[in-house]
């Protein structure tokens, strides 16, 4: 497969409701979309990075620079027989995982479309539908949070994740647990605590949480080991895992019992697949995280969530959770806490070009075919 050209697009869309984590409040999503074309077929990839580097070191403008100045040149003249080769070609550039994943994702979609296969089947996915949870941002009060959770349960979400931070944790979670004693519930701290908070965090053990996601530093796997030894509740690592090698080390240390896989954070679908396979072998539960993606990134997430190792509900909520109108047709919808894995070629959704053009703030095209 010769990639003829790659377009790099910036676009922007407002969230229906602001999303507050321990690190920021987001009202808007700044997208970077990569479009790889060959023989009049286009594959789409979406960058996971946000406008500012509060979640990880990557951010949209930096990723755009990495994609256009560093990564696209590495694909020039390539004849790609399998998308796994993209990971090898981009490997000389250290990290920049979300930028790499946007490019690799576009090639995976293009390649699957050329085979006439769904992205899910192209990567070896086996599920026809995936269980879906909702990630609920930090609310102003426990009462308001209980109200939001109540609506989410009515909508049928298969599990509820609550964002927490010091000052917005125990009373909030206790209120939810008291109202909904049996709901599958978890908390995500986005590294808002440290080991000095151990006694405080021990109190989370009484809430029957499925897991606590990334309570400690974004780059830590050692303190998380100490914390996991002190807690009954499983720890799930998100921010700390950037590669198969990170996953192996965290598992070996006992730093977590669950891993959240985000395609962008680990540098692409090929790496995500390898981590899934390792976790399946090691008996570590896995689920698909989210980065408030548009329908394009969401479709990629649904494809990896169809792999057998993704044993827990993911943050792959339906389009209407985020957007008044998504950029794919049809939108992602949920039925009784499940989203169907698309079966059409590639990502399995059509891109709504009129809508995408409307929200586009800039687009640049690069010739890749060196013939
Ligand atoms: O830690 O998983 C996270 C959103 C922004 C930044 C980090 C995270 C999240 C989410 C939302 O939890 C997941 C989603 O619904 O896309
Ligand atoms: Mg998280």
Short mmCIF file of C-alpha atoms and ligand atoms in Angstrom, two decimals:
data_model
loop_
_atom_site.label_atom_id
_atom_site.label_comp_id
_atom_site.label_asym_id
_atom_site.label_seq_id
_atom_site.Cartn_x
_atom_site.Cartn_y
_atom_site.Cartn_z
CA UNK A 1 0.00 0.00 0.00
CA UNK A 2 1.44 3.34 -1.10
CA UNK A 3 0.06 6.30 0.86
CA UNK A 4 -0.34 9.11 -1.65
CA UNK A 5 -1.10 12.03 0.61
CA UNK A 6 -1.82 12.89 4.20
CA UNK A 7 -4.00 15.79 5.30
CA UNK A 8 -3.68 17.21 8.81
CA UNK A 9 -6.73 19.03 10.06
CA UNK A 10 -7.45 21.18 13.11
CA UNK A 11 -11.08 21.38 14.22
CA UNK A 12 -12.99 22.42 17.29
CA UNK A 13 -16.27 21.48 18.92
CA UNK A 14 -18.00 22.52 22.15
CA UNK A 15 -18.86 19.87 24.73
CA UNK A 16 -22.53 19.73 25.74
CA UNK A 17 -21.49 20.02 29.38
CA UNK A 18 -18.14 21.23 30.75
CA UNK A 19 -15.95 18.36 31.97
CA UNK A 20 -14.01 18.91 35.20
CA UNK A 21 -11.14 16.69 36.31
CA UNK A 22 -8.58 17.16 39.07
CA UNK A 23 -6.45 19.03 36.51
CA UNK A 24 -8.83 21.26 34.50
CA UNK A 25 -12.30 22.15 33.26
CA UNK A 26 -12.81 21.58 29.54
CA UNK A 27 -15.68 23.25 27.70
CA UNK A 28 -14.36 22.66 24.22
CA UNK A 29 -12.39 20.03 22.30
CA UNK A 30 -9.49 21.02 20.08
CA UNK A 31 -9.16 18.19 17.52
CA UNK A 32 -6.23 17.13 15.36
CA UNK A 33 -7.38 14.75 12.63
CA UNK A 34 -5.10 12.89 10.23
CA UNK A 35 -6.42 11.73 6.86
CA UNK A 36 -4.32 9.25 4.85
CA UNK A 37 -5.33 8.70 1.23
CA UNK A 38 -4.47 6.01 -1.29
CA UNK A 39 -6.33 5.10 -4.49
CA UNK A 40 -9.21 7.44 -3.60
CA UNK A 41 -9.74 5.75 -0.23
CA UNK A 42 -9.18 7.79 2.94
CA UNK A 43 -8.35 6.51 6.40
CA UNK A 44 -8.95 8.68 9.47
CA UNK A 45 -7.03 9.00 12.70
CA UNK A 46 -7.67 11.31 15.67
CA UNK A 47 -5.08 12.65 18.08
CA UNK A 48 -5.91 12.13 21.77
CA UNK A 49 -4.05 15.22 22.98
CA UNK A 50 -5.83 18.19 24.53
CA UNK A 51 -5.08 21.86 23.88
CA UNK A 52 -2.91 22.11 27.01
CA UNK A 53 -0.48 19.55 28.47
CA UNK A 54 -2.30 18.99 31.79
CA UNK A 55 -3.12 15.30 31.28
CA UNK A 56 0.26 14.40 29.79
CA UNK A 57 3.12 16.27 28.14
CA UNK A 58 1.45 16.22 24.73
CA UNK A 59 -0.85 18.99 23.46
CA UNK A 60 -2.62 19.63 20.18
CA UNK A 61 -0.32 22.24 18.63
CA UNK A 62 2.77 20.27 19.64
CA UNK A 63 1.28 17.12 18.13
CA UNK A 64 0.48 18.97 14.91
CA UNK A 65 4.12 19.99 14.70
CA UNK A 66 5.30 16.44 15.45
CA UNK A 67 2.96 14.96 12.85
CA UNK A 68 3.80 17.42 10.09
CA UNK A 69 7.53 17.98 10.70
CA UNK A 70 8.68 14.66 12.12
CA UNK A 71 6.28 11.78 11.46
CA UNK A 72 4.90 12.31 7.95
CA UNK A 73 8.46 12.57 6.54
CA UNK A 74 9.16 9.09 7.98
CA UNK A 75 6.35 7.65 5.85
CA UNK A 76 7.51 9.25 2.62
CA UNK A 77 8.06 6.60 -0.05
CA UNK A 78 6.92 3.75 2.20
CA UNK A 79 5.19 0.73 0.69
CA UNK A 80 3.25 -0.53 3.67
CA UNK A 81 2.14 -4.15 3.69
CA UNK A 82 0.79 -4.05 7.27
CA UNK A 83 -0.01 -1.12 9.63
CA UNK A 84 2.31 -2.62 12.30
CA UNK A 85 5.13 -1.31 10.08
CA UNK A 86 4.08 2.26 10.87
CA UNK A 87 5.11 1.77 14.50
CA UNK A 88 8.58 0.63 13.33
CA UNK A 89 8.93 3.53 10.90
CA UNK A 90 8.01 6.11 13.57
CA UNK A 91 10.14 4.49 16.29
CA UNK A 92 13.22 6.75 15.81
CA UNK A 93 11.14 9.59 17.27
CA UNK A 94 11.02 9.15 21.04
CA UNK A 95 7.55 9.14 22.66
CA UNK A 96 5.21 11.72 21.06
CA UNK A 97 2.77 8.83 21.39
CA UNK A 98 -0.47 10.70 20.73
CA UNK A 99 0.97 12.26 17.59
CA UNK A 100 2.17 8.83 16.42
CA UNK A 101 -1.17 7.20 17.18
CA UNK A 102 -3.06 9.78 15.09
CA UNK A 103 -0.92 8.90 12.06
CA UNK A 104 -0.91 5.15 12.73
CA UNK A 105 -4.69 5.17 13.27
CA UNK A 106 -5.29 6.78 9.88
CA UNK A 107 -3.13 4.08 8.25
CA UNK A 108 -4.98 1.29 10.11
CA UNK A 109 -8.32 2.66 8.90
CA UNK A 110 -7.03 3.04 5.33
CA UNK A 111 -5.54 -0.46 5.33
CA UNK A 112 -8.70 -2.06 6.73
CA UNK A 113 -10.82 -0.22 4.14
CA UNK A 114 -8.55 -1.50 1.36
CA UNK A 115 -9.01 -5.06 2.64
CA UNK A 116 -12.78 -4.49 2.83
CA UNK A 117 -12.54 -5.42 6.52
CA UNK A 118 -13.83 -3.65 9.60
CA UNK A 119 -11.10 -2.15 11.75
CA UNK A 120 -12.25 -4.40 14.60
CA UNK A 121 -11.84 -7.58 12.55
CA UNK A 122 -8.57 -6.29 11.03
CA UNK A 123 -7.02 -6.09 14.50
CA UNK A 124 -8.48 -9.43 15.64
CA UNK A 125 -11.46 -8.17 17.64
CA UNK A 126 -14.06 -10.79 18.42
CA UNK A 127 -16.90 -9.03 20.26
CA UNK A 128 -19.97 -7.77 18.41
CA UNK A 129 -20.83 -5.27 21.15
CA UNK A 130 -18.94 -3.72 24.05
CA UNK A 131 -20.05 -2.69 27.54
CA UNK A 132 -19.90 1.03 28.12
CA UNK A 133 -19.51 3.16 31.21
CA UNK A 134 -19.68 6.89 31.76
CA UNK A 135 -16.98 9.15 33.18
CA UNK A 136 -18.59 11.89 35.27
CA UNK A 137 -16.65 15.06 35.99
CA UNK A 138 -16.26 16.74 39.37
CA UNK A 139 -19.51 18.37 40.48
CA UNK A 140 -20.04 21.24 42.93
CA UNK A 141 -21.74 19.16 45.61
CA UNK A 142 -22.55 15.53 46.51
CA UNK A 143 -26.25 16.26 45.93
CA UNK A 144 -25.62 17.48 42.37
CA UNK A 145 -23.38 14.50 41.69
CA UNK A 146 -26.04 12.03 42.89
CA UNK A 147 -28.46 13.68 40.48
CA UNK A 148 -26.07 13.32 37.54
CA UNK A 149 -25.33 9.69 38.48
CA UNK A 150 -29.03 8.97 38.72
CA UNK A 151 -29.58 10.18 35.15
CA UNK A 152 -26.62 8.11 33.93
CA UNK A 153 -28.04 4.99 35.57
CA UNK A 154 -31.42 5.69 33.94
CA UNK A 155 -29.67 5.93 30.57
CA UNK A 156 -28.32 2.42 31.18
CA UNK A 157 -24.56 2.93 31.53
CA UNK A 158 -22.87 -0.32 32.57
CA UNK A 159 -20.67 1.39 35.16
CA UNK A 160 -20.22 4.79 36.72
CA UNK A 161 -16.83 6.49 37.02
CA UNK A 162 -16.53 9.57 39.20
CA UNK A 163 -13.69 12.03 38.92
CA UNK A 164 -12.22 12.88 42.32
CA UNK A 165 -9.64 15.19 43.87
CA UNK A 166 -8.77 16.21 47.44
CA UNK A 167 -11.79 18.11 48.73
CA UNK A 168 -14.13 16.38 46.28
CA UNK A 169 -13.81 12.72 47.11
CA UNK A 170 -15.16 10.82 50.15
CA UNK A 171 -18.44 12.72 50.78
CA UNK A 172 -19.17 12.66 47.04
CA UNK A 173 -18.53 8.94 46.65
CA UNK A 174 -20.31 8.09 49.91
CA UNK A 175 -23.40 9.98 48.76
CA UNK A 176 -23.45 8.05 45.47
CA UNK A 177 -22.83 4.71 47.18
CA UNK A 178 -25.58 5.36 49.75
CA UNK A 179 -28.12 6.12 47.01
CA UNK A 180 -27.00 3.28 44.67
CA UNK A 181 -25.62 0.43 46.80
CA UNK A 182 -25.18 -2.00 43.89
CA UNK A 183 -24.09 0.15 40.97
CA UNK A 184 -20.67 -0.74 39.49
CA UNK A 185 -18.75 2.30 40.69
CA UNK A 186 -15.17 3.53 40.39
CA UNK A 187 -13.15 6.70 40.95
CA UNK A 188 -10.51 8.44 38.80
CA UNK A 189 -8.14 10.85 40.57
CA UNK A 190 -5.92 11.82 37.61
CA UNK A 191 -2.88 11.82 39.92
CA UNK A 192 -4.29 14.22 42.51
CA UNK A 193 -2.80 12.42 45.56
CA UNK A 194 0.52 11.21 46.88
CA UNK A 195 1.65 8.57 49.35
CA UNK A 196 1.28 11.01 52.26
CA UNK A 197 -2.48 10.66 51.63
CA UNK A 198 -2.35 6.93 52.39
CA UNK A 199 -4.61 7.05 55.46
CA UNK A 200 -7.08 9.20 53.60
CA UNK A 201 -7.09 6.87 50.58
CA UNK A 202 -7.60 3.81 52.82
CA UNK A 203 -11.10 5.11 53.50
CA UNK A 204 -11.98 4.47 49.84
CA UNK A 205 -11.70 0.76 50.64
CA UNK A 206 -15.07 0.85 52.41
CA UNK A 207 -16.99 1.95 49.29
CA UNK A 208 -16.88 -1.28 47.29
CA UNK A 209 -15.30 0.43 44.28
CA UNK A 210 -14.39 -1.63 41.20
CA UNK A 211 -11.09 0.24 41.14
CA UNK A 212 -9.32 3.53 41.81
CA UNK A 213 -7.76 4.96 38.66
CA UNK A 214 -4.38 6.72 38.75
CA UNK A 215 -4.48 8.05 42.32
CA UNK A 216 -0.75 8.96 42.40
CA UNK A 217 1.74 10.76 40.15
CA UNK A 218 1.33 10.57 36.37
CA UNK A 219 4.82 9.12 35.94
CA UNK A 220 4.89 6.75 38.91
CA UNK A 221 4.70 2.97 39.21
CA UNK A 222 6.62 2.53 42.48
CA UNK A 223 4.43 4.48 44.91
CA UNK A 224 1.41 2.87 43.28
CA UNK A 225 2.88 -0.49 44.28
CA UNK A 226 3.02 0.63 47.92
CA UNK A 227 -0.52 1.93 47.72
CA UNK A 228 -1.81 -1.25 46.05
CA UNK A 229 -0.26 -3.28 48.88
CA UNK A 230 -2.11 -1.13 51.41
CA UNK A 231 -5.51 -1.23 49.70
CA UNK A 232 -8.06 -3.94 48.96
CA UNK A 233 -9.55 -1.94 46.10
CA UNK A 234 -7.76 -2.64 42.80
CA UNK A 235 -5.63 0.17 41.42
CA UNK A 236 -6.00 0.90 37.70
CA UNK A 237 -3.17 2.70 35.93
CA UNK A 238 -3.93 5.21 33.18
CA UNK A 239 -1.36 8.04 32.87
CA UNK A 240 1.63 5.89 33.93
CA UNK A 241 1.41 3.34 31.09
CA UNK A 242 2.87 4.49 27.76
CA UNK A 243 4.06 1.20 26.29
CA UNK A 244 4.11 -2.58 26.47
CA UNK A 245 7.29 -2.27 28.50
CA UNK A 246 5.62 0.07 31.04
CA UNK A 247 2.75 -2.41 31.36
CA UNK A 248 5.10 -5.34 31.93
CA UNK A 249 6.99 -3.45 34.65
CA UNK A 250 3.84 -2.26 36.43
CA UNK A 251 2.43 -5.79 36.43
CA UNK A 252 5.73 -7.27 37.62
CA UNK A 253 5.92 -4.77 40.48
CA UNK A 254 2.29 -5.25 41.45
CA UNK A 255 1.56 -1.56 40.94
CA UNK A 256 -1.92 -2.20 39.58
CA UNK A 257 -4.45 -4.96 38.99
CA UNK A 258 -6.19 -3.24 36.09
CA UNK A 259 -4.95 -1.22 33.11
CA UNK A 260 -6.80 1.47 31.18
CA UNK A 261 -5.60 1.34 27.57
CA UNK A 262 -5.84 4.53 25.54
CA UNK A 263 -4.63 4.15 21.96
CA UNK A 264 -3.08 7.63 21.94
CA UNK A 265 -1.26 7.33 25.25
CA UNK A 266 0.45 4.09 24.19
CA UNK A 267 1.35 5.30 20.70
CA UNK A 268 -1.15 3.44 18.57
CA UNK A 269 -3.24 0.37 17.91
CA UNK A 270 -0.26 -1.98 17.39
CA UNK A 271 1.07 -1.18 20.89
CA UNK A 272 -2.45 -1.30 22.38
CA UNK A 273 -2.87 -4.80 20.94
CA UNK A 274 0.42 -5.94 22.46
CA UNK A 275 -0.56 -4.60 25.90
CA UNK A 276 -3.96 -6.30 25.63
CA UNK A 277 -2.25 -9.61 24.80
CA UNK A 278 0.17 -9.29 27.74
CA UNK A 279 -2.64 -8.46 30.17
CA UNK A 280 -4.71 -11.40 28.92
CA UNK A 281 -1.74 -13.68 29.57
CA UNK A 282 -1.12 -12.18 33.02
CA UNK A 283 -4.76 -12.12 34.12
CA UNK A 284 -4.85 -8.31 34.34
CA UNK A 285 -8.24 -6.76 33.53
CA UNK A 286 -8.23 -4.12 30.81
CA UNK A 287 -10.68 -1.50 29.59
CA UNK A 288 -10.66 1.19 26.94
CA UNK A 289 -10.17 4.72 28.22
CA UNK A 290 -11.45 7.86 26.53
CA UNK A 291 -10.13 11.33 25.71
CA UNK A 292 -13.43 13.02 24.87
CA UNK A 293 -12.98 11.88 21.28
CA UNK A 294 -15.05 12.78 18.26
CA UNK A 295 -16.74 9.93 16.45
CA UNK A 296 -13.50 9.17 14.59
CA UNK A 297 -11.43 8.43 17.70
CA UNK A 298 -14.46 6.81 19.32
CA UNK A 299 -14.70 4.36 16.40
CA UNK A 300 -11.05 3.39 16.90
CA UNK A 301 -11.77 2.88 20.60
CA UNK A 302 -14.73 0.60 19.85
CA UNK A 303 -12.51 -1.47 17.56
CA UNK A 304 -9.85 -2.14 20.23
CA UNK A 305 -12.51 -2.66 22.90
CA UNK A 306 -13.74 -5.60 20.79
CA UNK A 307 -10.51 -7.49 21.58
CA UNK A 308 -11.09 -10.33 24.08
CA UNK A 309 -8.76 -8.89 26.75
CA UNK A 310 -10.97 -5.81 27.21
CA UNK A 311 -12.88 -7.40 30.07
CA UNK A 312 -14.43 -4.33 31.73
CA UNK A 313 -16.76 -1.54 30.50
CA UNK A 314 -14.84 1.32 28.83
CA UNK A 315 -15.15 5.11 28.62
CA UNK A 316 -16.58 4.76 25.11
CA UNK A 317 -19.87 6.52 25.78
CA UNK A 318 -22.26 7.36 22.92
CA UNK A 319 -21.83 10.55 20.85
CA UNK A 320 -24.76 12.30 22.55
CA UNK A 321 -22.88 12.23 25.88
CA UNK A 322 -20.43 14.76 24.42
CA UNK A 323 -21.72 16.53 21.30
CA UNK A 324 -24.88 18.18 20.02
CA UNK A 325 -23.89 16.66 16.71
CA UNK A 326 -20.97 14.30 16.03
CA UNK A 327 -18.84 14.28 12.87
CA UNK A 328 -19.70 10.69 11.91
CA UNK A 329 -22.80 9.13 10.37
CA UNK A 330 -24.52 7.43 12.05
CA UNK A 331 -23.54 8.64 15.51
CA UNK A 332 -22.45 6.18 18.21
CA UNK A 333 -25.50 5.06 20.15
CA UNK A 334 -25.91 2.89 23.25
CA UNK A 335 -28.51 0.27 24.00
CA UNK A 336 -28.78 -1.11 27.57
CA UNK A 337 -25.19 -0.16 28.37
CA UNK A 338 -23.83 -1.69 25.15
CA UNK A 339 -22.47 -0.15 21.96
CA UNK A 340 -22.40 -2.29 18.81
CA UNK A 341 -18.98 -2.74 17.22
CA UNK A 342 -19.29 -1.41 13.66
CA UNK A 343 -19.01 -3.98 10.87
CA UNK A 344 -18.52 -1.73 7.81
CA UNK A 345 -15.06 -1.29 6.26
CA UNK A 346 -12.45 0.46 8.40
CA UNK A 347 -13.83 2.54 11.27
CA UNK A 348 -17.30 1.56 10.03
CA UNK A 349 -18.79 5.06 10.14
CA UNK A 350 -18.99 7.62 7.36
CA UNK A 351 -17.38 10.96 8.11
CA UNK A 352 -19.86 13.85 7.88
CA UNK A 353 -17.71 15.99 5.55
CA UNK A 354 -20.01 19.00 5.58
CA UNK A 355 -20.03 19.04 9.36
CA UNK A 356 -16.28 18.41 9.58
CA UNK A 357 -15.55 21.27 7.16
CA UNK A 358 -17.80 23.53 9.21
CA UNK A 359 -15.80 22.96 12.41
CA UNK A 360 -12.37 22.95 10.69
CA UNK A 361 -10.04 25.78 11.65
CA UNK A 362 -7.13 24.77 9.40
CA UNK A 363 -6.02 22.01 7.06
CA UNK A 364 -2.66 21.22 5.49
CA UNK A 365 -1.89 18.60 2.85
CA UNK A 366 1.33 16.68 2.34
CA UNK A 367 2.44 14.55 -0.60
CA UNK A 368 3.77 11.25 0.73
CA UNK A 369 4.17 9.16 -2.40
CA UNK A 370 7.80 9.56 -3.43
CA UNK A 371 7.43 7.90 -6.86
O1 LIG B 1 -8.37 10.18 32.90
O2 LIG B 1 -9.64 9.01 31.70
C1 LIG B 1 -9.20 10.11 32.02
C2 LIG B 1 -11.13 12.88 30.24
C3 LIG B 1 -10.13 13.78 30.06
C4 LIG B 1 -8.87 13.49 30.51
C5 LIG B 1 -8.60 12.31 31.16
C6 LIG B 1 -9.61 11.38 31.35
C7 LIG B 1 -10.90 11.69 30.90
C8 LIG B 1 -12.04 10.85 31.10
C9 LIG B 1 -13.17 10.97 30.12
O3 LIG B 1 -12.18 10.14 32.06
C10 LIG B 1 -13.31 9.79 29.26
C11 LIG B 1 -14.28 10.04 28.13
O4 LIG B 1 -15.48 10.03 28.38
O5 LIG B 1 -13.80 10.21 26.99
MG1 LIG B 2 -8.06 8.33 33.77
#
